[in-house]
């Protein structure tokens, strides 16, 4: 009866739609596969598990290391895990995959142009409210590296959240056993 | 369809039977309630999420803080969580309850005499293999405070694991909605 665990790791700029897609994916897993899901995201972790960590490269790496370790605990317990983190650098993404285990994680690039993200700016971060200021805001003073390898990419520019999430679910349910 | 999350936090001396009871409880939840469970324990966390932390009071508190934060993430995702940590001090236990939220955690004291724990010594820790040596081994150089408040207590001295785990399941299934 024990079911296989797997991590769906959504990454991309702030405002690209990671949290919205993560929540839609959670609902899809619940409704279509009856699976409970462990949800992880940057805001949630920074308020608790990663309290005290800042936005330097080193602190970001530690933040992601802890997130990946928690995801691994979920997989070891046979759970589905949905994680939503900017995960700006290729090195960050490689470290996450190494921690969880290559066969047990799907990286999903939630892609939107910086312009679209700034226009949405749901959290008011681009407008200057970010911890650390613009200098440490990914896409402004801090780099976001486009993914080098082929992987699932959901572009959310000029598309409704419903259309994006339906596309994500088709990808997920087509490539992974979900029930 | 979202089901309520809850944490079962087993604490007690090394060798008291926490891991054995945790695994039995996980199976009971799976078999009787069809619920997936997030499993957390000291060894697992020290090898990953809490790598680098030692056994001083401060490091132990940080170790438990992270464990409790992960348990809270599980509860927020509607999951059952079973945690097994020595959690030696009343202050540790209070901090854990405060982090998870009083209504969402059940503390369970897995109790055995120090003599029984030393005789079992499954991990060879009492014999001197513990990180930090005997000086930081709970029950030897480092204190274990008996719980002050009334709560569930499973005494494993002179009892088979099967009998103890059956007793734990009667307690858990009687006081908590599990399905």
Short mmCIF file of C-alpha atoms in Angstrom, two decimals:
data_model
loop_
_atom_site.label_atom_id
_atom_site.label_comp_id
_atom_site.label_asym_id
_atom_site.label_seq_id
_atom_site.Cartn_x
_atom_site.Cartn_y
_atom_site.Cartn_z
CA UNK A 1 0.00 0.00 0.00
CA UNK A 2 3.02 2.26 0.39
CA UNK A 3 3.12 4.57 -2.60
CA UNK A 4 6.17 6.08 -4.21
CA UNK A 5 7.26 9.54 -3.21
CA UNK A 6 8.24 12.21 -5.72
CA UNK A 7 9.18 15.88 -5.66
CA UNK A 8 7.86 18.47 -8.12
CA UNK A 9 10.18 21.45 -7.77
CA UNK A 10 8.86 24.64 -9.38
CA UNK A 11 11.45 27.35 -9.92
CA UNK A 12 11.54 30.77 -11.58
CA UNK A 13 11.38 34.49 -10.93
CA UNK A 14 9.24 36.02 -8.22
CA UNK A 15 5.87 36.72 -9.84
CA UNK A 16 6.23 34.03 -12.51
CA UNK A 17 3.34 32.07 -10.97
CA UNK A 18 5.08 29.34 -8.93
CA UNK A 19 2.76 29.49 -5.90
CA UNK A 20 -0.39 29.63 -8.01
CA UNK A 21 0.69 26.62 -10.07
CA UNK A 22 1.86 24.77 -6.95
CA UNK A 23 -1.56 25.13 -5.33
CA UNK A 24 -3.35 24.09 -8.53
CA UNK A 25 -1.10 21.04 -8.80
CA UNK A 26 -1.85 20.12 -5.19
CA UNK A 27 -5.58 20.23 -5.90
CA UNK A 28 -5.13 18.11 -9.01
CA UNK A 29 -3.24 15.45 -7.06
CA UNK A 30 -5.93 15.43 -4.39
CA UNK A 31 -8.86 15.34 -6.77
CA UNK A 32 -7.54 13.03 -9.47
CA UNK A 33 -5.24 10.77 -7.49
CA UNK A 34 -6.38 11.07 -3.87
CA UNK A 35 -2.84 11.82 -2.82
CA UNK A 36 -1.88 14.05 0.08
CA UNK A 37 0.96 16.42 -0.71
CA UNK A 38 3.63 18.11 1.39
CA UNK A 39 3.79 21.76 0.33
CA UNK A 40 7.02 23.74 0.61
CA UNK A 41 7.68 27.28 -0.49
CA UNK A 42 10.10 30.09 0.17
CA UNK A 43 7.81 32.32 2.21
CA UNK A 44 6.70 29.47 4.46
CA UNK A 45 10.25 28.32 5.15
CA UNK A 46 11.68 31.78 5.68
CA UNK A 47 9.10 32.39 8.41
CA UNK A 48 10.03 29.22 10.28
CA UNK A 49 12.61 26.58 9.39
CA UNK A 50 14.94 29.11 7.77
CA UNK A 51 14.30 32.04 10.06
CA UNK A 52 17.45 34.13 10.41
CA UNK A 53 18.83 33.32 6.97
CA UNK A 54 19.24 36.29 4.63
CA UNK A 55 19.53 36.69 0.88
CA UNK A 56 23.25 36.40 0.27
CA UNK A 57 24.30 33.61 -2.10
CA UNK A 58 25.47 31.60 0.90
CA UNK A 59 22.24 32.03 2.87
CA UNK A 60 20.15 31.31 -0.20
CA UNK A 61 22.09 28.09 -0.75
CA UNK A 62 21.50 27.07 2.88
CA UNK A 63 17.80 27.94 2.55
CA UNK A 64 17.53 25.69 -0.52
CA UNK A 65 19.63 22.96 1.10
CA UNK A 66 17.17 22.78 4.01
CA UNK A 67 14.19 22.83 1.64
CA UNK A 68 15.69 19.98 -0.39
CA UNK A 69 16.44 17.99 2.79
CA UNK A 70 12.81 18.35 3.87
CA UNK A 71 11.67 17.29 0.40
CA UNK A 72 13.89 14.22 0.75
CA UNK A 73 12.28 13.39 4.10
CA UNK A 74 8.93 13.54 2.32
CA UNK A 75 10.07 11.22 -0.45
CA UNK A 76 11.53 8.78 2.08
CA UNK A 77 8.09 8.70 3.70
CA UNK A 78 6.47 7.92 0.34
CA UNK A 79 4.84 11.34 0.01
CA UNK A 80 4.37 13.65 -2.91
CA UNK A 81 6.11 16.98 -2.38
CA UNK A 82 5.48 20.21 -4.26
CA UNK A 83 8.16 22.84 -3.74
CA UNK A 84 8.14 26.41 -5.05
CA UNK A 85 11.41 28.32 -4.77
CA UNK A 86 13.13 30.85 -7.05
CA UNK A 87 16.22 28.56 -7.09
CA UNK A 88 18.10 31.15 -9.16
CA UNK A 89 21.36 29.40 -10.09
CA UNK A 90 22.13 26.22 -12.00
CA UNK A 91 24.35 25.25 -9.07
CA UNK A 92 21.34 25.59 -6.74
CA UNK A 93 19.26 23.34 -9.00
CA UNK A 94 22.02 20.74 -9.24
CA UNK A 95 22.44 20.69 -5.47
CA UNK A 96 18.70 20.20 -4.97
CA UNK A 97 18.61 17.27 -7.40
CA UNK A 98 21.66 15.72 -5.74
CA UNK A 99 20.05 15.96 -2.31
CA UNK A 100 16.68 14.50 -3.28
CA UNK A 101 18.03 11.93 -5.75
CA UNK A 102 17.87 12.31 -9.53
CA UNK A 103 15.06 9.83 -10.16
CA UNK A 104 12.82 11.27 -7.50
CA UNK A 105 12.50 14.87 -8.53
CA UNK A 106 11.07 16.74 -11.52
CA UNK A 107 12.35 20.27 -12.03
CA UNK A 108 9.72 22.52 -13.59
CA UNK A 109 10.69 25.96 -14.84
CA UNK A 110 7.84 28.42 -14.33
CA UNK A 111 8.86 30.98 -16.88
CA UNK A 112 7.71 34.55 -17.37
CA UNK A 113 9.47 37.64 -18.67
CA UNK A 114 10.91 39.97 -16.07
CA UNK A 115 8.58 42.61 -17.47
CA UNK A 116 5.48 40.48 -16.79
CA UNK A 117 6.73 39.62 -13.29
CA UNK A 118 7.31 43.30 -12.50
CA UNK A 119 3.86 44.21 -13.75
CA UNK A 120 2.22 41.53 -11.61
CA UNK A 121 4.45 42.14 -8.56
CA UNK A 122 1.91 40.45 -6.27
CA UNK A 123 4.08 40.86 -3.19
CA UNK A 124 5.35 44.36 -3.98
CA UNK A 125 8.90 43.02 -4.06
CA UNK A 126 9.99 44.57 -7.35
CA UNK A 127 8.61 47.91 -6.17
CA UNK A 128 11.27 47.88 -3.46
CA UNK A 129 9.76 46.09 -0.50
CA UNK A 130 12.06 43.08 -0.75
CA UNK A 131 14.17 42.07 2.22
CA UNK A 132 17.68 43.16 1.32
CA UNK A 133 16.36 45.69 -1.22
CA UNK A 134 16.68 45.66 -5.01
CA UNK A 135 20.36 44.70 -4.82
CA UNK A 136 19.40 41.18 -3.64
CA UNK A 137 16.18 40.87 -5.64
CA UNK A 138 16.48 38.07 -8.20
CA UNK A 139 16.12 39.51 -11.69
CA UNK A 140 17.26 42.94 -10.55
CA UNK A 141 20.54 43.04 -8.61
CA UNK A 142 20.80 39.26 -8.22
CA UNK A 143 21.12 36.86 -11.15
CA UNK A 144 18.64 34.31 -12.40
CA UNK A 145 20.29 31.76 -14.67
CA UNK A 146 18.11 30.26 -17.40
CA UNK A 147 18.11 26.47 -17.16
CA UNK A 148 20.69 24.84 -19.42
CA UNK A 149 19.13 21.41 -19.69
CA UNK A 150 15.89 20.46 -21.29
CA UNK A 151 13.14 20.09 -18.76
CA UNK A 152 9.49 20.96 -18.34
CA UNK A 153 8.90 24.64 -18.86
CA UNK A 154 5.58 26.37 -18.29
CA UNK A 155 5.50 29.88 -19.74
CA UNK A 156 2.89 31.97 -18.00
CA UNK A 157 3.25 35.18 -20.02
CA UNK A 158 -0.07 36.20 -21.54
CA UNK A 159 -1.88 33.07 -20.35
CA UNK A 160 -4.49 32.54 -17.64
CA UNK A 161 -3.45 30.60 -14.51
CA UNK A 162 -6.09 28.00 -15.45
CA UNK A 163 -4.51 27.39 -18.84
CA UNK A 164 -1.01 27.14 -17.33
CA UNK A 165 -2.08 24.76 -14.60
CA UNK A 166 -4.00 22.55 -17.03
CA UNK A 167 -0.82 22.32 -19.11
CA UNK A 168 1.24 21.46 -16.03
CA UNK A 169 -1.19 18.72 -15.02
CA UNK A 170 -1.09 17.20 -18.49
CA UNK A 171 2.69 17.07 -18.21
CA UNK A 172 2.71 15.67 -14.71
CA UNK A 173 -0.02 13.09 -15.22
CA UNK A 174 1.49 11.99 -18.51
CA UNK A 175 5.04 11.41 -17.34
CA UNK A 176 4.49 10.25 -13.79
CA UNK A 177 2.31 7.56 -12.31
CA UNK A 178 -0.01 9.51 -10.05
CA UNK A 179 -2.43 6.86 -8.83
CA UNK B 1 -11.29 15.93 0.88
CA UNK B 2 -8.48 17.74 2.71
CA UNK B 3 -7.92 15.93 5.97
CA UNK B 4 -6.68 17.38 9.22
CA UNK B 5 -2.99 17.21 10.02
CA UNK B 6 -1.66 16.13 13.38
CA UNK B 7 1.74 15.44 14.95
CA UNK B 8 2.50 12.46 17.17
CA UNK B 9 5.74 13.32 18.93
CA UNK B 10 7.42 10.36 20.67
CA UNK B 11 10.09 11.28 23.19
CA UNK B 12 12.25 9.41 25.67
CA UNK B 13 15.70 7.96 26.26
CA UNK B 14 17.77 6.37 23.52
CA UNK B 15 16.82 2.69 23.50
CA UNK B 16 13.36 3.24 25.00
CA UNK B 17 11.72 2.09 21.77
CA UNK B 18 10.73 5.33 20.03
CA UNK B 19 11.73 4.29 16.49
CA UNK B 20 10.13 0.87 16.80
CA UNK B 21 6.87 2.36 18.05
CA UNK B 22 7.00 5.13 15.43
CA UNK B 23 7.26 2.59 12.61
CA UNK B 24 4.46 0.46 14.08
CA UNK B 25 2.25 3.54 14.39
CA UNK B 26 2.97 4.45 10.76
CA UNK B 27 1.85 1.00 9.64
CA UNK B 28 -1.30 1.25 11.75
CA UNK B 29 -2.23 4.58 10.16
CA UNK B 30 -1.64 3.15 6.70
CA UNK B 31 -3.51 -0.07 7.27
CA UNK B 32 -6.42 1.14 9.38
CA UNK B 33 -6.88 4.67 8.11
CA UNK B 34 -5.25 4.74 4.67
CA UNK B 35 -3.26 7.79 5.69
CA UNK B 36 0.23 8.64 4.46
CA UNK B 37 2.55 9.80 7.21
CA UNK B 38 5.59 12.07 7.26
CA UNK B 39 8.27 10.36 9.38
CA UNK B 40 10.85 12.39 11.29
CA UNK B 41 13.52 11.15 13.63
CA UNK B 42 16.78 12.27 15.12
CA UNK B 43 19.10 10.05 13.08
CA UNK B 44 17.46 10.99 9.79
CA UNK B 45 17.63 14.71 10.51
CA UNK B 46 21.16 14.68 11.85
CA UNK B 47 22.34 13.11 8.59
CA UNK B 48 20.73 15.83 6.47
CA UNK B 49 18.66 18.81 7.55
CA UNK B 50 20.61 19.24 10.78
CA UNK B 51 24.04 18.24 9.55
CA UNK B 52 26.72 20.18 11.39
CA UNK B 53 24.76 20.57 14.62
CA UNK B 54 26.30 18.97 17.70
CA UNK B 55 24.96 17.81 21.04
CA UNK B 56 25.33 20.92 23.19
CA UNK B 57 22.07 22.19 24.74
CA UNK B 58 22.02 24.99 22.16
CA UNK B 59 22.55 22.69 19.17
CA UNK B 60 20.02 20.20 20.50
CA UNK B 61 17.47 23.00 20.83
CA UNK B 62 18.15 24.10 17.22
CA UNK B 63 17.88 20.48 16.06
CA UNK B 64 14.48 20.18 17.73
CA UNK B 65 13.39 23.61 16.49
CA UNK B 66 14.00 22.53 12.90
CA UNK B 67 12.24 19.21 13.47
CA UNK B 68 9.22 21.02 14.94
CA UNK B 69 9.17 23.49 12.03
CA UNK B 70 9.13 20.59 9.56
CA UNK B 71 6.34 18.94 11.56
CA UNK B 72 4.40 22.20 11.31
CA UNK B 73 4.88 22.25 7.53
CA UNK B 74 3.39 18.75 7.48
CA UNK B 75 0.39 19.79 9.57
CA UNK B 76 -0.17 22.84 7.37
CA UNK B 77 -0.30 20.48 4.40
CA UNK B 78 -2.92 18.34 6.17
CA UNK B 79 -0.52 15.44 6.78
CA UNK B 80 -0.03 13.15 9.72
CA UNK B 81 3.47 13.43 11.15
CA UNK B 82 5.22 10.95 13.45
CA UNK B 83 8.33 12.33 15.11
CA UNK B 84 10.77 10.42 17.33
CA UNK B 85 13.31 12.52 19.23
CA UNK B 86 14.80 12.20 22.72
CA UNK B 87 13.56 15.76 23.48
CA UNK B 88 15.24 15.64 26.88
CA UNK B 89 14.10 18.83 28.60
CA UNK B 90 10.68 20.17 29.54
CA UNK B 91 11.73 23.40 27.84
CA UNK B 92 12.39 21.45 24.62
CA UNK B 93 8.93 19.88 24.79
CA UNK B 94 7.24 23.23 25.45
CA UNK B 95 9.06 24.82 22.51
CA UNK B 96 8.01 22.00 20.20
CA UNK B 97 4.35 22.34 21.23
CA UNK B 98 4.51 26.12 20.79
CA UNK B 99 5.93 25.75 17.27
CA UNK B 100 3.45 23.15 16.04
CA UNK B 101 0.43 24.58 17.89
CA UNK B 102 -1.06 23.08 21.06
CA UNK B 103 -4.14 21.50 19.45
CA UNK B 104 -2.20 19.85 16.68
CA UNK B 105 0.34 17.77 18.54
CA UNK B 106 0.21 14.83 20.92
CA UNK B 107 3.28 14.27 23.08
CA UNK B 108 3.85 10.61 23.86
CA UNK B 109 6.44 9.59 26.43
CA UNK B 110 8.11 6.32 25.48
CA UNK B 111 9.34 5.33 28.87
CA UNK B 112 11.91 2.74 29.88
CA UNK B 113 14.35 2.51 32.74
CA UNK B 114 17.89 3.64 32.02
CA UNK B 115 18.94 0.10 32.91
CA UNK B 116 16.70 -1.43 30.24
CA UNK B 117 17.89 1.13 27.67
CA UNK B 118 21.54 0.36 28.45
CA UNK B 119 20.92 -3.36 28.16
CA UNK B 120 19.24 -2.96 24.78
CA UNK B 121 21.69 -0.31 23.50
CA UNK B 122 20.71 -1.03 19.89
CA UNK B 123 23.00 1.64 18.51
CA UNK B 124 25.92 1.03 20.85
CA UNK B 125 25.60 4.58 22.17
CA UNK B 126 25.62 3.80 25.87
CA UNK B 127 28.71 1.66 25.33
CA UNK B 128 30.55 4.80 24.33
CA UNK B 129 30.07 5.23 20.60
CA UNK B 130 27.91 8.35 20.95
CA UNK B 131 28.94 11.53 19.19
CA UNK B 132 30.25 13.78 21.92
CA UNK B 133 30.93 10.79 24.17
CA UNK B 134 29.21 9.82 27.42
CA UNK B 135 29.34 13.40 28.69
CA UNK B 136 26.67 14.43 26.17
CA UNK B 137 24.72 11.17 26.19
CA UNK B 138 21.22 11.71 27.56
CA UNK B 139 20.73 9.68 30.69
CA UNK B 140 24.48 9.62 31.39
CA UNK B 141 26.21 13.00 31.36
CA UNK B 142 23.26 14.91 29.97
CA UNK B 143 19.92 15.23 31.77
CA UNK B 144 16.57 13.74 30.81
CA UNK B 145 13.75 15.47 32.67
CA UNK B 146 10.69 13.35 33.40
CA UNK B 147 7.56 14.98 31.98
CA UNK B 148 5.72 17.11 34.53
CA UNK B 149 2.30 17.11 32.93
CA UNK B 150 -0.01 14.21 32.44
CA UNK B 151 0.20 12.82 28.95
CA UNK B 152 0.27 9.52 27.17
CA UNK B 153 3.03 7.31 28.52
CA UNK B 154 4.00 3.96 27.03
CA UNK B 155 6.29 1.99 29.31
CA UNK B 156 8.27 -0.54 27.33
CA UNK B 157 10.16 -2.21 30.18
CA UNK B 158 9.51 -5.94 30.21
CA UNK B 159 6.99 -5.81 27.38
CA UNK B 160 7.18 -6.93 23.76
CA UNK B 161 7.22 -4.25 21.05
CA UNK B 162 3.94 -5.71 19.75
CA UNK B 163 2.21 -5.21 23.10
CA UNK B 164 3.53 -1.66 23.41
CA UNK B 165 2.52 -0.70 19.90
CA UNK B 166 -0.95 -2.19 20.31
CA UNK B 167 -1.36 -0.08 23.42
CA UNK B 168 -0.18 3.04 21.57
CA UNK B 169 -2.61 2.43 18.73
CA UNK B 170 -5.53 2.01 21.17
CA UNK B 171 -4.59 5.37 22.67
CA UNK B 172 -4.15 7.11 19.32
CA UNK B 173 -7.25 5.69 17.65
CA UNK B 174 -9.36 6.36 20.72
CA UNK B 175 -8.48 10.00 21.22
CA UNK B 176 -7.96 11.17 17.66
CA UNK B 177 -10.08 10.92 14.56
CA UNK B 178 -7.92 8.89 12.25
CA UNK B 179 -10.17 8.35 9.24
#
